[in-house]
Amino acid sequence: MLNSGDVAPQFALPDAQMNTVQLADFLGKKIVILYFFNGDKTPGGILEAIEFSDRVAAFAKYGAVILGVSRDDCMAHESFIDEHGLEFELLSDAESEVIALYHAQHRWEAKGMVRYGIDRSTFVIDQTGIIRHAFYHVTPKGHAAEILELVKQIEIH
């Protein structure tokens, strides 16, 4: 697991328009709220995305951007963004490479088969690329508001 004070693993993933978004794009400029969720059409995924989207302007006021990551493909993300009027980027990690880097994957057995899923997780990464806050096993309701309060306490460089 990653913890506060750790260097955030670098990543490059496609957004809904298939443009590559990298953590390096924001270093020295923005605080990054990187959150991992199970899927676009899941009840928790919808709730969390809407709560983050409703606070995009407030996060921007404190120099923060929001990036959501799931295994859904770019076209699914585009549809989800349009359907719910989301105002931030969703990134596709179809191969679960970044999900694994952030330890946001969990493993379980069901009916004799090993399965993998996403452990809903959120990371607040400062402008220097250091993880300021790391949350695993996130409950979607109210989480965006909690993260916004933490971001307000980070000094912008």
XYZ file of N, CA and C in Angstrom:
471
model
N 0.834 -1.184 0.000
C 0.000 0.000 0.000
C 0.876 1.244 0.000
N 0.340 2.295 -0.571
C 1.039 3.574 -0.578
C 0.564 4.409 0.605
N 1.443 5.265 1.095
C 1.138 6.068 2.271
C 1.503 7.525 2.048
N 1.028 8.370 2.944
C 1.419 9.780 2.930
C 2.931 9.862 2.988
N 3.504 10.739 2.165
C 4.949 10.908 2.126
C 5.633 10.108 1.030
N 4.943 9.119 0.465
C 5.515 8.337 -0.632
C 5.507 9.154 -1.924
N 6.460 8.858 -2.796
C 6.457 9.456 -4.136
C 5.361 8.753 -4.934
N 4.511 9.530 -5.576
C 3.419 8.964 -6.375
C 3.985 8.280 -7.613
N 3.568 7.051 -7.884
C 4.022 6.387 -9.104
C 3.580 7.170 -10.346
N 4.493 7.298 -11.296
C 4.175 7.983 -12.554
C 3.218 7.120 -13.372
N 2.386 7.767 -14.152
C 1.465 7.039 -15.015
C 1.181 7.840 -16.266
N 0.715 7.154 -17.285
C 0.234 7.759 -18.532
C -0.919 6.880 -19.004
N -2.125 7.459 -19.036
C -3.323 6.714 -19.424
C -4.168 7.552 -20.376
N -4.965 6.893 -21.224
C -5.831 7.639 -22.131
C -7.098 8.129 -21.427
N -7.530 9.337 -21.817
C -8.799 9.867 -21.299
C -9.929 9.467 -22.253
N -11.109 10.000 -22.045
C -12.276 9.620 -22.850
C -12.112 9.963 -24.331
N -11.280 10.973 -24.644
C -11.027 11.342 -26.037
C -9.777 10.671 -26.590
N -9.232 9.723 -25.813
C -8.041 8.956 -26.175
C -6.772 9.796 -26.203
N -6.785 10.926 -25.498
C -5.574 11.723 -25.317
C -4.850 11.186 -24.087
N -3.534 11.129 -24.144
C -2.759 10.627 -23.014
C -2.649 11.687 -21.929
N -2.976 11.283 -20.717
C -2.853 12.143 -19.539
C -1.794 11.513 -18.645
N -0.823 12.334 -18.226
C 0.279 11.847 -17.397
C 0.344 12.630 -16.093
N 0.787 11.970 -15.046
C 1.001 12.680 -13.791
C 2.001 13.810 -14.008
N 3.008 13.555 -14.835
C 4.045 14.553 -15.102
C 3.474 15.856 -15.667
N 2.309 15.787 -16.323
C 1.673 16.985 -16.882
C 1.321 18.011 -15.796
N 1.125 17.533 -14.570
C 0.645 18.388 -13.490
C 1.719 18.775 -12.482
N 2.869 18.114 -12.539
C 3.929 18.395 -11.565
C 4.360 19.853 -11.658
N 4.491 20.481 -10.515
C 4.869 21.878 -10.450
C 3.719 22.826 -10.728
N 2.539 22.285 -11.043
C 1.411 23.133 -11.430
C 0.158 22.913 -10.587
N -0.209 21.666 -10.371
C -1.500 21.349 -9.758
C -1.378 20.250 -8.708
N -2.328 20.262 -7.797
C -2.551 19.134 -6.903
C -3.429 18.164 -7.693
N -3.140 16.882 -7.623
C -3.922 15.882 -8.352
C -4.698 15.020 -7.362
N -6.004 14.959 -7.580
C -6.839 14.024 -6.846
C -7.015 12.847 -7.789
N -6.364 11.743 -7.485
C -6.408 10.543 -8.317
C -7.252 9.519 -7.582
N -8.396 9.164 -8.184
C -9.218 8.181 -7.501
C -9.536 7.009 -8.423
N -9.596 5.846 -7.825
C -9.850 4.597 -8.529
C -11.234 4.099 -8.137
N -12.013 3.697 -9.137
C -13.375 3.224 -8.869
C -13.672 1.993 -9.717
N -14.696 1.243 -9.308
C -14.997 -0.045 -9.940
C -15.476 0.051 -11.376
N -16.337 1.002 -11.658
C -16.848 1.082 -13.019
C -17.825 2.213 -13.200
N -17.973 2.605 -14.461
C -18.808 3.740 -14.805
C -20.268 3.563 -14.405
N -20.808 2.414 -14.590
C -22.248 2.204 -14.394
C -22.594 1.642 -13.019
N -21.629 1.550 -12.127
C -21.903 1.015 -10.797
C -22.500 2.114 -9.911
N -23.375 1.750 -8.979
C -23.986 2.773 -8.114
C -22.952 3.635 -7.382
N -21.924 3.006 -6.813
C -20.876 3.759 -6.112
C -20.072 4.621 -7.069
N -19.803 4.101 -8.260
C -19.057 4.863 -9.263
C -19.809 6.109 -9.689
N -21.114 5.981 -9.862
C -21.947 7.125 -10.248
C -21.971 8.154 -9.128
N -22.243 7.706 -7.906
C -22.334 8.612 -6.763
C -21.027 9.385 -6.561
N -19.918 8.663 -6.564
C -18.621 9.296 -6.330
C -18.290 10.296 -7.445
N -18.537 9.908 -8.690
C -18.236 10.796 -9.825
C -19.068 12.075 -9.755
N -20.332 11.949 -9.437
C -21.199 13.135 -9.355
C -20.748 14.037 -8.211
N -20.415 13.440 -7.070
C -19.972 14.266 -5.937
C -18.667 14.995 -6.244
N -17.736 14.343 -6.934
C -16.498 15.028 -7.331
C -16.814 16.108 -8.367
N -17.657 15.787 -9.352
C -17.979 16.748 -10.417
C -18.643 17.998 -9.855
N -19.500 17.819 -8.864
C -20.177 18.965 -8.248
C -19.197 19.918 -7.554
N -17.988 19.458 -7.286
C -17.000 20.264 -6.561
C -15.792 20.661 -7.415
N -15.868 20.471 -8.718
C -14.736 20.777 -9.601
C -14.269 22.218 -9.420
N -15.190 23.166 -9.395
C -14.809 24.576 -9.253
C -14.147 24.837 -7.907
N -14.651 24.220 -6.853
C -14.051 24.392 -5.525
C -12.642 23.805 -5.495
N -12.449 22.631 -6.083
C -11.110 22.042 -6.143
C -10.176 22.948 -6.944
N -10.660 23.478 -8.073
C -9.838 24.354 -8.922
C -9.394 25.596 -8.162
N -10.253 26.105 -7.297
C -9.923 27.291 -6.492
C -8.685 27.043 -5.631
N -8.469 25.783 -5.256
C -7.313 25.417 -4.436
C -6.209 24.750 -5.258
N -6.273 24.923 -6.582
C -5.208 24.432 -7.457
C -5.205 22.936 -7.673
N -6.388 22.300 -7.584
C -6.462 20.848 -7.709
C -7.289 20.416 -8.917
N -6.875 19.316 -9.527
C -7.629 18.671 -10.601
C -8.016 17.269 -10.134
N -9.073 16.770 -10.709
C -9.578 15.441 -10.364
C -9.385 14.524 -11.558
N -8.877 13.328 -11.303
C -8.733 12.300 -12.327
C -9.302 11.002 -11.773
N -10.305 10.453 -12.445
C -10.877 9.178 -12.050
C -10.335 8.069 -12.931
N -10.063 6.905 -12.355
C -9.488 5.784 -13.101
C -10.299 4.515 -12.845
N -10.646 3.834 -13.938
C -11.228 2.496 -13.840
C -10.741 1.684 -15.032
N -11.179 0.427 -15.088
C -10.789 -0.418 -16.217
C -11.693 -0.218 -17.430
N -12.730 0.614 -17.307
C -13.617 0.867 -18.444
C -12.828 1.472 -19.599
N -13.258 1.188 -20.830
C -12.544 1.740 -21.984
C -12.929 3.204 -22.223
N -12.221 3.839 -23.130
C -12.402 5.269 -23.397
C -13.815 5.596 -23.863
N -14.387 4.745 -24.695
C -15.740 4.998 -25.196
C -16.767 4.918 -24.069
N -16.596 3.972 -23.172
C -17.502 3.861 -22.025
C -17.387 5.110 -21.157
N -16.156 5.577 -20.939
C -15.953 6.799 -20.154
C -16.624 8.000 -20.821
N -16.486 8.110 -22.134
C -17.087 9.240 -22.844
C -18.604 9.242 -22.653
N -19.210 8.085 -22.766
C -20.654 7.959 -22.582
C -21.061 8.315 -21.148
N -20.281 7.840 -20.177
C -20.550 8.102 -18.763
C -20.440 9.597 -18.450
N -19.427 10.242 -18.989
C -19.225 11.686 -18.802
C -20.418 12.452 -19.367
N -20.824 12.099 -20.582
C -21.957 12.773 -21.226
C -23.256 12.537 -20.460
N -23.480 11.300 -20.073
C -24.726 10.931 -19.388
C -24.921 11.669 -18.069
N -23.818 11.892 -17.343
C -23.911 12.498 -16.013
C -23.369 13.929 -15.954
N -22.949 14.478 -17.095
C -22.462 15.854 -17.130
C -21.212 16.065 -16.285
N -20.331 15.076 -16.263
C -19.124 15.167 -15.434
C -18.170 16.211 -15.998
N -17.490 16.910 -15.096
C -16.621 18.014 -15.499
C -15.152 17.759 -15.194
N -14.759 16.502 -15.191
C -13.354 16.159 -14.984
C -13.036 14.936 -15.833
N -11.754 14.612 -15.930
C -11.293 13.530 -16.795
C -11.428 12.161 -16.130
N -11.856 11.194 -16.937
C -11.828 9.791 -16.541
C -10.789 9.104 -17.415
N -9.951 8.307 -16.776
C -8.863 7.640 -17.484
C -9.118 6.135 -17.536
N -8.713 5.528 -18.637
C -8.905 4.096 -18.842
C -7.620 3.337 -18.540
N -7.726 2.377 -17.621
C -6.606 1.498 -17.278
C -7.040 0.054 -17.525
N -7.324 -0.246 -18.797
C -7.860 -1.550 -19.188
C -6.964 -2.711 -18.757
N -5.663 -2.486 -18.697
C -4.721 -3.543 -18.328
C -4.411 -3.567 -16.823
N -5.013 -2.659 -16.078
C -4.833 -2.568 -14.616
C -3.397 -2.282 -14.182
N -2.598 -1.701 -15.067
C -1.194 -1.442 -14.731
C -1.059 -0.347 -13.667
N -1.767 0.759 -13.838
C -1.689 1.854 -12.867
C -2.447 1.465 -11.592
N -3.544 0.752 -11.763
C -4.293 0.247 -10.605
C -3.356 -0.571 -9.721
N -2.549 -1.420 -10.318
C -1.589 -2.234 -9.559
C -0.495 -1.360 -8.928
N 0.012 -0.365 -9.671
C 1.057 0.520 -9.131
C 0.606 1.225 -7.853
N -0.678 1.556 -7.792
C -1.229 2.260 -6.632
C -1.847 1.302 -5.608
N -1.660 0.006 -5.835
C -2.168 -1.027 -4.920
C -3.674 -0.898 -4.720
N -4.373 -0.519 -5.783
C -5.816 -0.309 -5.721
C -6.578 -1.515 -6.281
N -5.910 -2.659 -6.287
C -6.525 -3.874 -6.802
C -6.652 -4.871 -5.658
N -7.765 -5.561 -5.600
C -7.861 -6.612 -4.597
C -8.205 -7.928 -5.288
N -7.846 -8.998 -4.622
C -7.987 -10.344 -5.171
C -8.903 -11.128 -4.252
N -9.773 -11.941 -4.847
C -10.606 -12.827 -4.053
C -10.919 -14.075 -4.857
N -11.381 -15.090 -4.167
C -11.777 -16.333 -4.822
C -13.279 -16.490 -4.716
N -13.885 -16.902 -5.828
C -15.314 -17.169 -5.862
C -15.540 -18.389 -6.748
N -16.211 -19.383 -6.194
C -16.518 -20.613 -6.932
C -15.268 -21.229 -7.544
N -14.175 -21.225 -6.777
C -12.934 -21.840 -7.216
C -12.130 -21.039 -8.225
N -12.582 -19.830 -8.550
C -11.854 -18.990 -9.506
C -11.294 -17.766 -8.794
N -10.085 -17.373 -9.188
C -9.477 -16.164 -8.644
C -9.976 -14.981 -9.466
N -10.445 -13.961 -8.778
C -10.950 -12.756 -9.436
C -10.221 -11.536 -8.878
N -10.190 -10.486 -9.701
C -9.567 -9.236 -9.292
C -10.565 -8.104 -9.464
N -10.543 -7.176 -8.548
C -11.402 -6.006 -8.629
C -10.641 -4.789 -8.153
N -11.309 -3.661 -8.204
C -10.691 -2.419 -7.763
C -11.115 -2.135 -6.335
N -10.138 -1.834 -5.510
C -10.382 -1.368 -4.152
C -10.534 0.141 -4.280
N -11.762 0.626 -4.103
C -12.006 2.067 -4.267
C -11.001 2.825 -3.405
N -10.169 3.635 -4.051
C -9.042 4.302 -3.392
C -8.885 5.721 -3.925
N -8.346 6.600 -3.087
C -8.111 7.983 -3.495
C -6.758 8.448 -2.981
N -6.056 9.196 -3.843
C -4.740 9.732 -3.494
C -4.723 11.229 -3.776
N -4.258 11.993 -2.797
C -4.059 13.428 -2.973
C -2.565 13.614 -3.180
N -2.197 14.053 -4.390
C -0.797 14.172 -4.779
C -0.475 15.654 -4.938
N 0.538 16.119 -4.203
C 0.860 17.548 -4.277
C 1.646 17.881 -5.546
N 1.968 19.164 -5.713
C 2.622 19.636 -6.936
C 4.022 19.061 -7.123
N 4.601 18.534 -6.053
C 5.946 17.959 -6.169
C 5.913 16.461 -6.456
N 4.698 15.884 -6.533
C 4.578 14.456 -6.818
C 4.582 13.578 -5.578
N 4.394 14.186 -4.415
C 4.359 13.434 -3.164
C 2.910 13.181 -2.767
N 2.617 11.969 -2.339
C 1.282 11.640 -1.861
C 1.097 12.286 -0.499
N 0.132 13.165 -0.392
C -0.179 13.827 0.883
C -1.176 13.022 1.690
N -2.106 12.373 0.991
C -3.118 11.554 1.652
C -3.402 10.342 0.769
N -3.529 9.178 1.401
C -3.870 7.945 0.691
C -5.016 7.263 1.429
N -6.076 6.963 0.697
C -7.242 6.309 1.280
C -7.562 5.041 0.504
N -7.711 3.937 1.214
C -8.153 2.674 0.634
C -9.503 2.327 1.247
N -10.261 1.485 0.567
C -11.588 1.036 1.047
C -12.523 2.219 1.262
N -12.561 3.120 0.292
C -13.342 4.352 0.383
C -14.844 4.071 0.266
N -15.611 4.764 1.077
C -17.070 4.784 0.944
C -17.399 6.026 0.101
N -18.120 5.845 -1.015
C -18.334 6.965 -1.934
C -19.074 8.171 -1.342
N -20.142 7.940 -0.599
C -20.981 9.046 -0.128
C -20.187 9.954 0.817
N -20.084 11.227 0.445
C -19.400 12.217 1.269
C -17.894 12.269 1.100
N -17.343 11.357 0.313
C -15.883 11.277 0.179
C -15.295 12.509 -0.519
N -15.943 12.997 -1.565
C -15.425 14.166 -2.293
C -15.334 15.380 -1.377
N -16.333 15.560 -0.529
C -16.314 16.692 0.416
C -15.162 16.547 1.407
N -14.922 15.321 1.857
C -13.815 15.051 2.779
C -12.474 15.386 2.116
N -12.315 14.983 0.870
C -11.070 15.244 0.136
C -10.892 16.746 -0.082
N -11.961 17.457 -0.399
C -11.877 18.902 -0.588
C -11.369 19.588 0.680
N -11.835 19.176 1.826
C -11.368 19.768 3.088
C -9.866 19.544 3.275
N -9.374 18.382 2.892
C -7.932 18.108 3.001
C -7.129 18.956 2.018
N -7.651 19.124 0.804
C -6.964 19.918 -0.217
C -6.842 21.370 0.229
N -7.846 21.887 0.902
C -7.827 23.272 1.379
C -6.651 23.539 2.321
N -6.134 22.488 2.938
C -5.041 22.630 3.898
C -3.661 22.539 3.254
N -3.601 22.204 1.979
C -2.306 22.065 1.295
C -1.881 23.430 0.778
N -0.675 23.816 1.117
C -0.134 25.090 0.657
C 0.308 24.962 -0.791
N -0.197 25.859 -1.625
C 0.173 25.842 -3.055
C 1.525 26.522 -3.219
N 2.414 25.848 -3.944
C 3.767 26.376 -4.170
C 3.845 27.132 -5.464
